[in-house]
PDB file of C-alpha atoms in Angstrom:
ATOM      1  CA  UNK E  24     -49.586  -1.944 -30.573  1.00 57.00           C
ATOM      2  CA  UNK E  25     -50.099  -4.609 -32.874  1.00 69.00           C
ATOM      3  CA  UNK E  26     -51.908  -3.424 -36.504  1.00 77.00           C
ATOM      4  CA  UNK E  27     -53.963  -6.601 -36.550  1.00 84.00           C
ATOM      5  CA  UNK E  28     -57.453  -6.713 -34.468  1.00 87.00           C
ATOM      6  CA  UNK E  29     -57.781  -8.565 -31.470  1.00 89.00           C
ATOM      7  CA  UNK E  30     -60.952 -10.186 -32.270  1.00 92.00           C
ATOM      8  CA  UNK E  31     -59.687 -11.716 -35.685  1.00 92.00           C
ATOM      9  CA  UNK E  32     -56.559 -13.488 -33.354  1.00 93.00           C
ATOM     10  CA  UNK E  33     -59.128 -14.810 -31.038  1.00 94.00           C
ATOM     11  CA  UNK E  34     -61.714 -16.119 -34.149  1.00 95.00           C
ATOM     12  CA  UNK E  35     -58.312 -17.875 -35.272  1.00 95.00           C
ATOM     13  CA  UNK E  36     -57.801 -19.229 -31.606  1.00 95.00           C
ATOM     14  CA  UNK E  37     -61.163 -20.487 -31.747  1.00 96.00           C
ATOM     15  CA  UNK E  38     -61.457 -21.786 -34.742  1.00 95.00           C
ATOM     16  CA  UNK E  39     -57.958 -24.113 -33.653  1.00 95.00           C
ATOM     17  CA  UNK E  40     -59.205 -25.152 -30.530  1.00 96.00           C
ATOM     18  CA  UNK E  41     -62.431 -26.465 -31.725  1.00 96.00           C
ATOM     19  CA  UNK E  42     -60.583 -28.491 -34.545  1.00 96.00           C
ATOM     20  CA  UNK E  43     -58.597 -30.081 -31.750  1.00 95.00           C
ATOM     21  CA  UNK E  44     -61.358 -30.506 -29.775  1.00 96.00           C
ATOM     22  CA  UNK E  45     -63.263 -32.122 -31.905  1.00 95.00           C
ATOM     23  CA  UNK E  46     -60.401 -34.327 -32.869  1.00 94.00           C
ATOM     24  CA  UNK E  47     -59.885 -35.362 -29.337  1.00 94.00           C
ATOM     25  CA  UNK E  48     -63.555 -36.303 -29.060  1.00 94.00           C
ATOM     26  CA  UNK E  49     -64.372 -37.892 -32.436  1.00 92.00           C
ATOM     27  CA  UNK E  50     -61.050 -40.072 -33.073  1.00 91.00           C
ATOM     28  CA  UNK E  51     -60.535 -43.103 -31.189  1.00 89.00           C
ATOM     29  CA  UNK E  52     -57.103 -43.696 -32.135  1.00 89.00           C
ATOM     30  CA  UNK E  53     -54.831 -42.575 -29.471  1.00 90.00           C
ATOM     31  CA  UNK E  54     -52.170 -41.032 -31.193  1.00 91.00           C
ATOM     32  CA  UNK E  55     -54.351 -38.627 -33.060  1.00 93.00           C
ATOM     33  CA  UNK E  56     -56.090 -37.846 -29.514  1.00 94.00           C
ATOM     34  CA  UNK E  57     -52.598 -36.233 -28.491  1.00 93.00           C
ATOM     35  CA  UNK E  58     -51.975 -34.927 -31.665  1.00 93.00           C
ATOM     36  CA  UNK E  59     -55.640 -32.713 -30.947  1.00 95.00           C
ATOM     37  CA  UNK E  60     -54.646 -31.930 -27.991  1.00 94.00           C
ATOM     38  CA  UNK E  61     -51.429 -30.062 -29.018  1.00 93.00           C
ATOM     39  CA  UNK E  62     -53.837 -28.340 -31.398  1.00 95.00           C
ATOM     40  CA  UNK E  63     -55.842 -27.070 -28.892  1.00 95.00           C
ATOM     41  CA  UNK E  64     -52.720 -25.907 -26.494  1.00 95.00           C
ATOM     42  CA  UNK E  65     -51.689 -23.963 -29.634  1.00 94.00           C
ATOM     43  CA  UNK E  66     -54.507 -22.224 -30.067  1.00 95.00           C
ATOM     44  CA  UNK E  67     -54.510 -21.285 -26.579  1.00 95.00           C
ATOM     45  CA  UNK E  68     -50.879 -20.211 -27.182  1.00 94.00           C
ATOM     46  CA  UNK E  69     -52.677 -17.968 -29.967  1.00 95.00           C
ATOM     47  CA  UNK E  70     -54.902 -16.676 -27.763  1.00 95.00           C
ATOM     48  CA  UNK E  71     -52.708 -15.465 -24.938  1.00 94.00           C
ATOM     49  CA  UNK E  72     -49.587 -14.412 -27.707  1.00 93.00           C
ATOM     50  CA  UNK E  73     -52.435 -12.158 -29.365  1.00 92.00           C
ATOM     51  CA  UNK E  74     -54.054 -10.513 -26.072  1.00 92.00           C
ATOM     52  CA  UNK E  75     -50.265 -10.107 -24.765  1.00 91.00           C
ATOM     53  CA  UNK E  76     -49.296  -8.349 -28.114  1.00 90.00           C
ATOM     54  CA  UNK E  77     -52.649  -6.008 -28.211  1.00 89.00           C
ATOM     55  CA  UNK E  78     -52.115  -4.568 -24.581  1.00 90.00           C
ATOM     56  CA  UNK E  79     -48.051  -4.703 -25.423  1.00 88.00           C
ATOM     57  CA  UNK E  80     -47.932  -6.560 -22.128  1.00 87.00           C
ATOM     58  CA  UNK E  81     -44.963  -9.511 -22.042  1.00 89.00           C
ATOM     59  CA  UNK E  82     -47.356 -11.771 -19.411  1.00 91.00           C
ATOM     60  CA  UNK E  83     -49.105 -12.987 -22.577  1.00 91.00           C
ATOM     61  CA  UNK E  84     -45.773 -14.723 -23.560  1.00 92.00           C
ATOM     62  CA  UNK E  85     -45.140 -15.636 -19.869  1.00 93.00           C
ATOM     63  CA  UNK E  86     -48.152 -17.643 -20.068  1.00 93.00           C
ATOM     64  CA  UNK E  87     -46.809 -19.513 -23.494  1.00 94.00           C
ATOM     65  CA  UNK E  88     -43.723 -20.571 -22.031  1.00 93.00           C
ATOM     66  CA  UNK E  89     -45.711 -22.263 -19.374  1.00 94.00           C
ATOM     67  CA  UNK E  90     -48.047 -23.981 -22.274  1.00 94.00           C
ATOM     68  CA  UNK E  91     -45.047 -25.272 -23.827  1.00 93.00           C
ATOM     69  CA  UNK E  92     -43.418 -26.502 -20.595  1.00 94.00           C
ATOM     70  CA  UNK E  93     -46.910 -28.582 -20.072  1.00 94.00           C
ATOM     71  CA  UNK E  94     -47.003 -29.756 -23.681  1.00 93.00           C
ATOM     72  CA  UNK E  95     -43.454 -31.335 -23.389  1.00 92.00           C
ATOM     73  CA  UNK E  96     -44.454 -33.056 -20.267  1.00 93.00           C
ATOM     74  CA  UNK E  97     -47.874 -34.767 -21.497  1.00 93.00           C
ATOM     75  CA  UNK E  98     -46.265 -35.385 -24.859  1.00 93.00           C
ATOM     76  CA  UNK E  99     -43.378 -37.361 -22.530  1.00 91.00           C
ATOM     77  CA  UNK E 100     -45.794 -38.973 -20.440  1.00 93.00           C
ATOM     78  CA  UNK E 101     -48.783 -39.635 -23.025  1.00 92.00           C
ATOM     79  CA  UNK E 102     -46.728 -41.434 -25.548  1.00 91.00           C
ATOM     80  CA  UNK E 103     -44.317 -43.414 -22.748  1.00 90.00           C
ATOM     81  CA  UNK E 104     -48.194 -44.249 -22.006  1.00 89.00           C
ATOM     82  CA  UNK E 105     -49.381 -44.917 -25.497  1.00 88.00           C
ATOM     83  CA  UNK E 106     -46.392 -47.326 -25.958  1.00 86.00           C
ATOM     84  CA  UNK E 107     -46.809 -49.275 -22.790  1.00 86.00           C
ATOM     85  CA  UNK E 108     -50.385 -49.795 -24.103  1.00 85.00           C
ATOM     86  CA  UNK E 109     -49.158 -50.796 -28.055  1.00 84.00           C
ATOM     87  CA  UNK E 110     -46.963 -53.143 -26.148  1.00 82.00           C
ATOM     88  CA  UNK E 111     -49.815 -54.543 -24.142  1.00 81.00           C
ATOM     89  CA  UNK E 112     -53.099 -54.963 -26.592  1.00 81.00           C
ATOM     90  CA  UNK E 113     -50.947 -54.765 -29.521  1.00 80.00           C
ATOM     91  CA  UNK E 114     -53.395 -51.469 -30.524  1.00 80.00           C
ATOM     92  CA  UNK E 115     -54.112 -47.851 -30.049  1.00 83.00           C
ATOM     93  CA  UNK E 116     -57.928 -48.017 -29.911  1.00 84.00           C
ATOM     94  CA  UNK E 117     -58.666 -45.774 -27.135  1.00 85.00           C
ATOM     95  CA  UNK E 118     -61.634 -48.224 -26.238  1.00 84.00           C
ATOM     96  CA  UNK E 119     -59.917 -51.446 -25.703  1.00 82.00           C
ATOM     97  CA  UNK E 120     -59.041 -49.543 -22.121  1.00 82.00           C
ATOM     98  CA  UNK E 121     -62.406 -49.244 -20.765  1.00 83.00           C
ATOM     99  CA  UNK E 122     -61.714 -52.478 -19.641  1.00 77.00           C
ATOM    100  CA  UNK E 123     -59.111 -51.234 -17.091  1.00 69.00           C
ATOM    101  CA  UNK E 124     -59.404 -52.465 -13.732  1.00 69.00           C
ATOM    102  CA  UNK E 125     -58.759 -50.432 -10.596  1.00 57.00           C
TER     103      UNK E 125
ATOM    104  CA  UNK Q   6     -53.749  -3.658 -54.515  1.00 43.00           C
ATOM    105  CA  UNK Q   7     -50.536  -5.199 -54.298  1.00 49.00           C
ATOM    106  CA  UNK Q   8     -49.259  -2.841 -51.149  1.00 54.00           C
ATOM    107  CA  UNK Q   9     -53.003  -3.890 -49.763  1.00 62.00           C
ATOM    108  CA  UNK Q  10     -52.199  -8.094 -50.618  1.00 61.00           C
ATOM    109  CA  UNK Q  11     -48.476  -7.536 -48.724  1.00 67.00           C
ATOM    110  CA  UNK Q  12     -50.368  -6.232 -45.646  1.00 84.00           C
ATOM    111  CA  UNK Q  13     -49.420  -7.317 -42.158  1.00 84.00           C
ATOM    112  CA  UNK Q  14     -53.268  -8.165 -41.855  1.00 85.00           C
ATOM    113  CA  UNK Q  15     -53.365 -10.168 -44.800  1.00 88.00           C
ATOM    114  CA  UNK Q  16     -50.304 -12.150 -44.103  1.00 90.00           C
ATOM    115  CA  UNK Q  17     -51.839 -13.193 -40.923  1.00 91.00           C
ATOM    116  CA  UNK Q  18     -54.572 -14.131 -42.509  1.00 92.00           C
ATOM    117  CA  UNK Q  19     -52.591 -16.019 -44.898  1.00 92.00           C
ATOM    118  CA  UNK Q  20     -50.803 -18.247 -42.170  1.00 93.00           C
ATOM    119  CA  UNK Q  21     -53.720 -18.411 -40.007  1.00 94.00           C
ATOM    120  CA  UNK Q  22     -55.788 -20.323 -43.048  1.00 94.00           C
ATOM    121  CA  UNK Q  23     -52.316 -22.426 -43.945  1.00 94.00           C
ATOM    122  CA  UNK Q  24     -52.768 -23.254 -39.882  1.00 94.00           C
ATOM    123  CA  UNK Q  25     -56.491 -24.037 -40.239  1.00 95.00           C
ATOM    124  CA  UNK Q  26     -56.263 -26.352 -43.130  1.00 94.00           C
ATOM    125  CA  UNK Q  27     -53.259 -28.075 -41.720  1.00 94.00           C
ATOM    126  CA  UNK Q  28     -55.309 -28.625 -38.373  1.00 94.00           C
ATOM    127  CA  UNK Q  29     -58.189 -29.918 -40.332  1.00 94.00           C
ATOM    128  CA  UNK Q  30     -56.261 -32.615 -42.903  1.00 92.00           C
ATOM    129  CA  UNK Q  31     -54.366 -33.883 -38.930  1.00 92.00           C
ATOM    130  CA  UNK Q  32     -57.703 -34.207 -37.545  1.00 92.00           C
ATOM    131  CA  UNK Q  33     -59.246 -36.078 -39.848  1.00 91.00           C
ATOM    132  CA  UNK Q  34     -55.805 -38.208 -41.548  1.00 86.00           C
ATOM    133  CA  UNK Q  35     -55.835 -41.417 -41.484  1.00 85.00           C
ATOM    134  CA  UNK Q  36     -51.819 -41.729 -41.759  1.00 84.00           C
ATOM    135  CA  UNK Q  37     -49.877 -41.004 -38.856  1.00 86.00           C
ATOM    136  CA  UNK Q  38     -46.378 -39.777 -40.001  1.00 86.00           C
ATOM    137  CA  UNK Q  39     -48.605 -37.978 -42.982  1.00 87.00           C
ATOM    138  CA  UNK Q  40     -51.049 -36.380 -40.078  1.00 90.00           C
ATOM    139  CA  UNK Q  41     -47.635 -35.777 -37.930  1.00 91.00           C
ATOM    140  CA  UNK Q  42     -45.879 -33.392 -40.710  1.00 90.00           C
ATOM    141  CA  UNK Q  43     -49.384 -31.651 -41.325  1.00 92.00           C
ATOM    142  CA  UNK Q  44     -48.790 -30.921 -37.578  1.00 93.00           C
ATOM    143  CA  UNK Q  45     -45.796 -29.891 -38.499  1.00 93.00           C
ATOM    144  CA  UNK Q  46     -47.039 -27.314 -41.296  1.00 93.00           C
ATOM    145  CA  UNK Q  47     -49.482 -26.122 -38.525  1.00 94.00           C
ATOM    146  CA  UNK Q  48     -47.037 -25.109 -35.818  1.00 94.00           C
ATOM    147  CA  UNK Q  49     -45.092 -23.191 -38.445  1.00 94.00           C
ATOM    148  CA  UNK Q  50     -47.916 -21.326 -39.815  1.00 95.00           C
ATOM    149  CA  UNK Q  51     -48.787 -20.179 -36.382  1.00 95.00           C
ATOM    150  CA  UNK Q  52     -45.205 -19.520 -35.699  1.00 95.00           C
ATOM    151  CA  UNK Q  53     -45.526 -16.785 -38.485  1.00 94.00           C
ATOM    152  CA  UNK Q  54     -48.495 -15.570 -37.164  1.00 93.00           C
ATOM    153  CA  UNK Q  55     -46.751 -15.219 -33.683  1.00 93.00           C
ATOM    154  CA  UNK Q  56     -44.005 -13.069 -35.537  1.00 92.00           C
ATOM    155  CA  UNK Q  57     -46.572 -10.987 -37.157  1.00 91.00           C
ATOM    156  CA  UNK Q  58     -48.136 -10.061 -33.903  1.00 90.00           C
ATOM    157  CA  UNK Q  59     -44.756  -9.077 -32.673  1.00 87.00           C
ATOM    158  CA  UNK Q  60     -44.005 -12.141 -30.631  1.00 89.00           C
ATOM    159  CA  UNK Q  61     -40.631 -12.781 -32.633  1.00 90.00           C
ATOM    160  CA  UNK Q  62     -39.248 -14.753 -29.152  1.00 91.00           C
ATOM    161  CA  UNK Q  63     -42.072 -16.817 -28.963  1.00 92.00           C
ATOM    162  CA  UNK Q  64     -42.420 -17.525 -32.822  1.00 93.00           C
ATOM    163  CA  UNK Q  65     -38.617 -18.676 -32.737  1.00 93.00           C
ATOM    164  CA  UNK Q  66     -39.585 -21.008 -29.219  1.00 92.00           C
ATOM    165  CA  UNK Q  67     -42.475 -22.281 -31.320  1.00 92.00           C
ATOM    166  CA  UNK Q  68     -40.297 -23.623 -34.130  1.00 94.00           C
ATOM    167  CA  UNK Q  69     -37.630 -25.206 -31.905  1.00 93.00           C
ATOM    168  CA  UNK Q  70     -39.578 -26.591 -28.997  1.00 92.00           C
ATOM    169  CA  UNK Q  71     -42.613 -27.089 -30.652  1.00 90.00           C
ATOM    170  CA  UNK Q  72     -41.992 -28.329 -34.413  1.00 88.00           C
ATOM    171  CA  UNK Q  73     -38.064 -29.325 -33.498  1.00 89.00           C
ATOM    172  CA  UNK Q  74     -38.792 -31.092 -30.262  1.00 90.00           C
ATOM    173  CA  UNK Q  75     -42.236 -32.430 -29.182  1.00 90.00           C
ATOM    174  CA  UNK Q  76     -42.861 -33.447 -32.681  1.00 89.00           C
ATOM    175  CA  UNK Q  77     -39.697 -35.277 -32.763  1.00 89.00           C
ATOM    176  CA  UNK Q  78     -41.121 -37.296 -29.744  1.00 89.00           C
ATOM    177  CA  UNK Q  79     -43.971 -37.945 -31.710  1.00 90.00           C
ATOM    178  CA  UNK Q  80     -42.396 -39.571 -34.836  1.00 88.00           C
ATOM    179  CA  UNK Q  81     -39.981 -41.942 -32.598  1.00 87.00           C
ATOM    180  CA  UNK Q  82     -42.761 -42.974 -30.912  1.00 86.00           C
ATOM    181  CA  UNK Q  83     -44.367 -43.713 -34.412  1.00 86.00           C
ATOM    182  CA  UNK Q  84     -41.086 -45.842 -35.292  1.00 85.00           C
ATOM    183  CA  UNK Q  85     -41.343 -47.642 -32.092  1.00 81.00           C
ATOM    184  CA  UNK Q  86     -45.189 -48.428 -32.614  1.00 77.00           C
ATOM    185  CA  UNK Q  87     -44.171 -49.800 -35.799  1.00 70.00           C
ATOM    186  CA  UNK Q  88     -47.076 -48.945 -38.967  1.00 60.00           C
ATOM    187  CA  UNK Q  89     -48.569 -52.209 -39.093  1.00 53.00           C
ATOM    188  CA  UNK Q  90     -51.545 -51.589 -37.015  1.00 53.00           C
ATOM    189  CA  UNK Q  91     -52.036 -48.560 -38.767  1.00 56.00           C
ATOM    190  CA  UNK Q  92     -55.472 -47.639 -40.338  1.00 56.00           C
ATOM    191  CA  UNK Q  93     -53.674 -47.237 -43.683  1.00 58.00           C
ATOM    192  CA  UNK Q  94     -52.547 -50.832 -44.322  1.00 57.00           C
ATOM    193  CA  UNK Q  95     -55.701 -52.236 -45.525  1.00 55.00           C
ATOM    194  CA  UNK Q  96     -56.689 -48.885 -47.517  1.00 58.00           C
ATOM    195  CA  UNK Q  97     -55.739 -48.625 -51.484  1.00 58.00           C
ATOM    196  CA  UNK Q  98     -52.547 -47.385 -51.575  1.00 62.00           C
ATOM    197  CA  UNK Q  99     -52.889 -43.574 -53.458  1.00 61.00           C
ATOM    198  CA  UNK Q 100     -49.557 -42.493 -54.512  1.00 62.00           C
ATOM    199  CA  UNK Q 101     -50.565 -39.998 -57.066  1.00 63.00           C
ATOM    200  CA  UNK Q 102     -49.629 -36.652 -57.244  1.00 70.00           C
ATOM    201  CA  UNK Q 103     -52.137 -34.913 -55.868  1.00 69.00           C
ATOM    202  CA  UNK Q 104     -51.723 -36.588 -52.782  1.00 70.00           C
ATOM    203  CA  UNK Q 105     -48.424 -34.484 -52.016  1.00 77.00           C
ATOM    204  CA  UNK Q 106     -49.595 -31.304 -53.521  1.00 84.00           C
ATOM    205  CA  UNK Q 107     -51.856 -30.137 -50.884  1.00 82.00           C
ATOM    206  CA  UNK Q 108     -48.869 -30.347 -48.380  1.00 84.00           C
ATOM    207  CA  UNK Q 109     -46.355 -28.910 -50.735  1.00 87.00           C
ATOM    208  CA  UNK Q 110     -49.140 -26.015 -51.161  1.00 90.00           C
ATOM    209  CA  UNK Q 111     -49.619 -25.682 -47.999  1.00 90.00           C
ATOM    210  CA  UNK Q 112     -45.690 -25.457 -47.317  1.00 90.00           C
ATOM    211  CA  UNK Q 113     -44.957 -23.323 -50.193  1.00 92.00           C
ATOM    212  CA  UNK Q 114     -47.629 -20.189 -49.267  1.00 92.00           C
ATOM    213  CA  UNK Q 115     -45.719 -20.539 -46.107  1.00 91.00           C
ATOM    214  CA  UNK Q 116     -42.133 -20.426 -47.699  1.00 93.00           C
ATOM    215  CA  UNK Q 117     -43.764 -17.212 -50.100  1.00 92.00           C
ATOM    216  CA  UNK Q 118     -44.786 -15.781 -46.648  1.00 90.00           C
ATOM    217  CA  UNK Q 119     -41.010 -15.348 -45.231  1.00 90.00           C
ATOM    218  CA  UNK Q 120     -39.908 -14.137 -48.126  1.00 91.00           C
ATOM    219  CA  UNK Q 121     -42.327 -11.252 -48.525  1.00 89.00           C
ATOM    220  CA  UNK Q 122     -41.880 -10.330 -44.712  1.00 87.00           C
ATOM    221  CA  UNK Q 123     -37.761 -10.657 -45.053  1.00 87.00           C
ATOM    222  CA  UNK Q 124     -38.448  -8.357 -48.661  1.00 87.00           C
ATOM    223  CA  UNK Q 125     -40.181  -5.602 -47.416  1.00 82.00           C
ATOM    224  CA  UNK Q 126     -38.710  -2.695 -45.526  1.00 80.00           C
ATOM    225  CA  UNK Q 127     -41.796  -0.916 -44.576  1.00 81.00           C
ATOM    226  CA  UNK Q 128     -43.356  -4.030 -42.735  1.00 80.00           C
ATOM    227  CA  UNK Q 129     -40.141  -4.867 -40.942  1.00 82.00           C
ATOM    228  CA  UNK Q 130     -40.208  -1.250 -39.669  1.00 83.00           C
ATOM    229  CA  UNK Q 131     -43.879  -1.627 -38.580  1.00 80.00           C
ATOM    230  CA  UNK Q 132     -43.197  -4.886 -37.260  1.00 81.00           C
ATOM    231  CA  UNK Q 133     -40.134  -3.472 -35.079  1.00 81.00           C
ATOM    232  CA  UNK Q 134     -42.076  -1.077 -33.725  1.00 80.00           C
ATOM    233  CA  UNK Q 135     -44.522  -3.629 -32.121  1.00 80.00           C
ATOM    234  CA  UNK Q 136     -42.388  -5.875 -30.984  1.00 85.00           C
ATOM    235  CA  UNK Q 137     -42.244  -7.384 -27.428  1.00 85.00           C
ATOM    236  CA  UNK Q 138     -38.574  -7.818 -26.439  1.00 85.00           C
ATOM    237  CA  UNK Q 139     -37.265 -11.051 -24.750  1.00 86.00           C
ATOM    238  CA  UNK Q 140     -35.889  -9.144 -22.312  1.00 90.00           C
ATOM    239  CA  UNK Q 141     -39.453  -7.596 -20.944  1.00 89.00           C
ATOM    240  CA  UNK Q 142     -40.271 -11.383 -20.984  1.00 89.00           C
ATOM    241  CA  UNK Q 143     -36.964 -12.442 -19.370  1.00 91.00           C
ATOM    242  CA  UNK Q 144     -37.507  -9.966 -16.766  1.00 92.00           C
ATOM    243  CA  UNK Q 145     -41.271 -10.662 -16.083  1.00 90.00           C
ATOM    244  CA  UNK Q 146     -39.921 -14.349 -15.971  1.00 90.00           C
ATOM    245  CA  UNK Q 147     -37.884 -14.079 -13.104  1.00 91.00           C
ATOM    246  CA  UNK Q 148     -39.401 -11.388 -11.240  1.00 89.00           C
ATOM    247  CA  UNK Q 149     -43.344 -11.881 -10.643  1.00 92.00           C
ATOM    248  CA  UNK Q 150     -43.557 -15.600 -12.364  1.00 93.00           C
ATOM    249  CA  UNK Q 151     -40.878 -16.869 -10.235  1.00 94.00           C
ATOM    250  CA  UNK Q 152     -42.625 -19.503  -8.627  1.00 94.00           C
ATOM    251  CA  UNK Q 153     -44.529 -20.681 -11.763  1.00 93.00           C
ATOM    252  CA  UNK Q 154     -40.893 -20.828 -13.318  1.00 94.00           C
ATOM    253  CA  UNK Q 155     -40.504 -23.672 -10.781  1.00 95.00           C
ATOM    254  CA  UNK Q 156     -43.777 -25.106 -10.465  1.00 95.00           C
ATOM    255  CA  UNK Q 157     -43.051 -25.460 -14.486  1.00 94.00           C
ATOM    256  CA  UNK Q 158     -39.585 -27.132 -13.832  1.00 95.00           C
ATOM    257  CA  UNK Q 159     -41.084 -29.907 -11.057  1.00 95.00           C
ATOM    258  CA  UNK Q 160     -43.662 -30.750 -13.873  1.00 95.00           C
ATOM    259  CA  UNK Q 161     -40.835 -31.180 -16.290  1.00 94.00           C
ATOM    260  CA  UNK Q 162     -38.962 -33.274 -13.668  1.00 95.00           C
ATOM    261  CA  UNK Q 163     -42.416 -35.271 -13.104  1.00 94.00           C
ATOM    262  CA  UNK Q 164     -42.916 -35.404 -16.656  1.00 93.00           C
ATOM    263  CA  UNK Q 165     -39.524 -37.208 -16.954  1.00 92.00           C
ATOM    264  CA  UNK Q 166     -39.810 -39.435 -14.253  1.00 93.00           C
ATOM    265  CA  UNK Q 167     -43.341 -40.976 -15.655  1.00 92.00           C
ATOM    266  CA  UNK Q 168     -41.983 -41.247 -19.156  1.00 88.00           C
ATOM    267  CA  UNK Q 169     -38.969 -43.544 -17.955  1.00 88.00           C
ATOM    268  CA  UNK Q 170     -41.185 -45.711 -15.674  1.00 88.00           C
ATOM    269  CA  UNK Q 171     -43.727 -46.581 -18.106  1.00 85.00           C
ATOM    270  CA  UNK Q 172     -41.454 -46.819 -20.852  1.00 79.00           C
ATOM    271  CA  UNK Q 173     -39.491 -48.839 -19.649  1.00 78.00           C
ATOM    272  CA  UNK Q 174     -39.447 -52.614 -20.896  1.00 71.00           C
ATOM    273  CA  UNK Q 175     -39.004 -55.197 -18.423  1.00 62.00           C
ATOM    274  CA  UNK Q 176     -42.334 -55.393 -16.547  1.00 54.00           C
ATOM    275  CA  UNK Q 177     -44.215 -58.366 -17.550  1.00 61.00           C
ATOM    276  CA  UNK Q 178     -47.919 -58.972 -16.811  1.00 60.00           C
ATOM    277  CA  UNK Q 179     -48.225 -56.222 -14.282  1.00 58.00           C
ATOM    278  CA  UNK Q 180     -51.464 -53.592 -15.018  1.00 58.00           C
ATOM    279  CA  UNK Q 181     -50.974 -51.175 -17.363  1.00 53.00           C
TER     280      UNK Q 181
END
């Protein structure tokens, strides 16, 4: 049993993910889109570490391992993305690819 | 006072701020290798606060994977976009002091942080005692999670596959 409060670990989480989130939705360069999201897997990462460590239950760091596993693979395939597109419009401005066809 | 400051609380509380800050200055930098090592600062902060909520195998996963791996990714990709589209090149250039000491700040209550933990006996014993081993995880791993152990390794192979066929260089003029 953990000394420090459950609720204070999930204000922390909270406060993280809406940083991130409103990083992801307010930026329009690319690159700091995926750098928000990573914010906002860590704070889920917070979330489950803290629950996991309050009911001394290991499933709560089960469920981080996954979250990193998932963060390596959209970091791999969002910036293979992110340089196909600098290759091809010569920018990251996440509006130039409304104009995607199909 | 001081035994109260050294707390276990208050040194989460400590990192978790450090992480908060660190969040905000990525979110809204305008410099991406400066907003990348903020990132950086972040992930370690909330390492620390895994370790204080007796997560020790996860803190030392965060630091490796997260901050040693996936953030690696992200500054070659940097390199490879090259920083002359970036929003910083028509900006004033500031290269004052104060520009690094927020970051060195930052860095340093984290640095103060590991050596107060690594110092004191008492918290190391408290910390011990709530500690989640990495064998419970180990075990839970690869007993009930078994499946999601491979789901997680077909997304990895996935996650490979799409990274070398839209990285790679020699299409010309296809879609995107």
């Amino acid at each position: 049993m953990t000394v420090i409060p459950l609720f204070h670990v999930l204000i922390l989480s909270t406060l993280l993910f809406a940083i991130g989130f409103i990083g992801v939705v307010a930026r329009k360069n690319t690159l700091f889109i995926l750098m928000s999201l990573e914010i906002m897997l860590n704070a889920v990462g917070v979330a489950f570490i803290g629950a996991g460590s309050v009911w001394q239950q290991a499933d709560g760091q089960v469920m981080f391992l996954l979250i990193l596993t998932l963060a390596a693979a959209e970091v791999a395939v969002g910036l293979a993305l992110l340089i196909r597109m600098q290759k091809k419009y010569r920018s990251l401005d996440i509006d130039l690819l409304n104009q995607m066809k199909g | 006072m001081l035994a109260n400051l050294s707390s276990i609380e208050s040194l989460f509380y400590l990192a978790g701020l450090v992480a908060v800050i660190a969040s905000l200055k990525v979110v809204t930098g305008h410099n991406a290798v400066h907003a990348l090592l903020y990132l950086v600062v972040s992930l370690l902060a909330v390492a620390i606060c895994f370790y204080l909520m007796g997560a020790p195998f996860a803190a030392g996963l965060e630091v490796i994977v997260y901050a040693g791996a996936i953030l690696v990714l992200f500054v070659f990709a940097v390199l490879m976009f090259g920083l002359g589209t970036d929003e910083t090149t028509n900006a004033p250039r500031n290269t004052n002091l104060a520009n690094m000491l927020g970051a060195m700040l930052l860095a340093f209550a984290l640095l103060v942080e590991i050596v107060v933990i690594i110092n004191n006996a008492d918290m190391q014993q408290s910390l011990h005692a709530s500690v989640i081993s990495s064998k419970a995880v180990g075990i839970m791993l690869y007993g009930p999670y078994l499946l999601a152990v491979e789901i997680a390794s077909f997304l990895l192979l996935s996650g490979l596959l799409a990274g070398y066929h839209y990285a790679k260089p020699d299409v010309t003029g296809g879609p995107l």
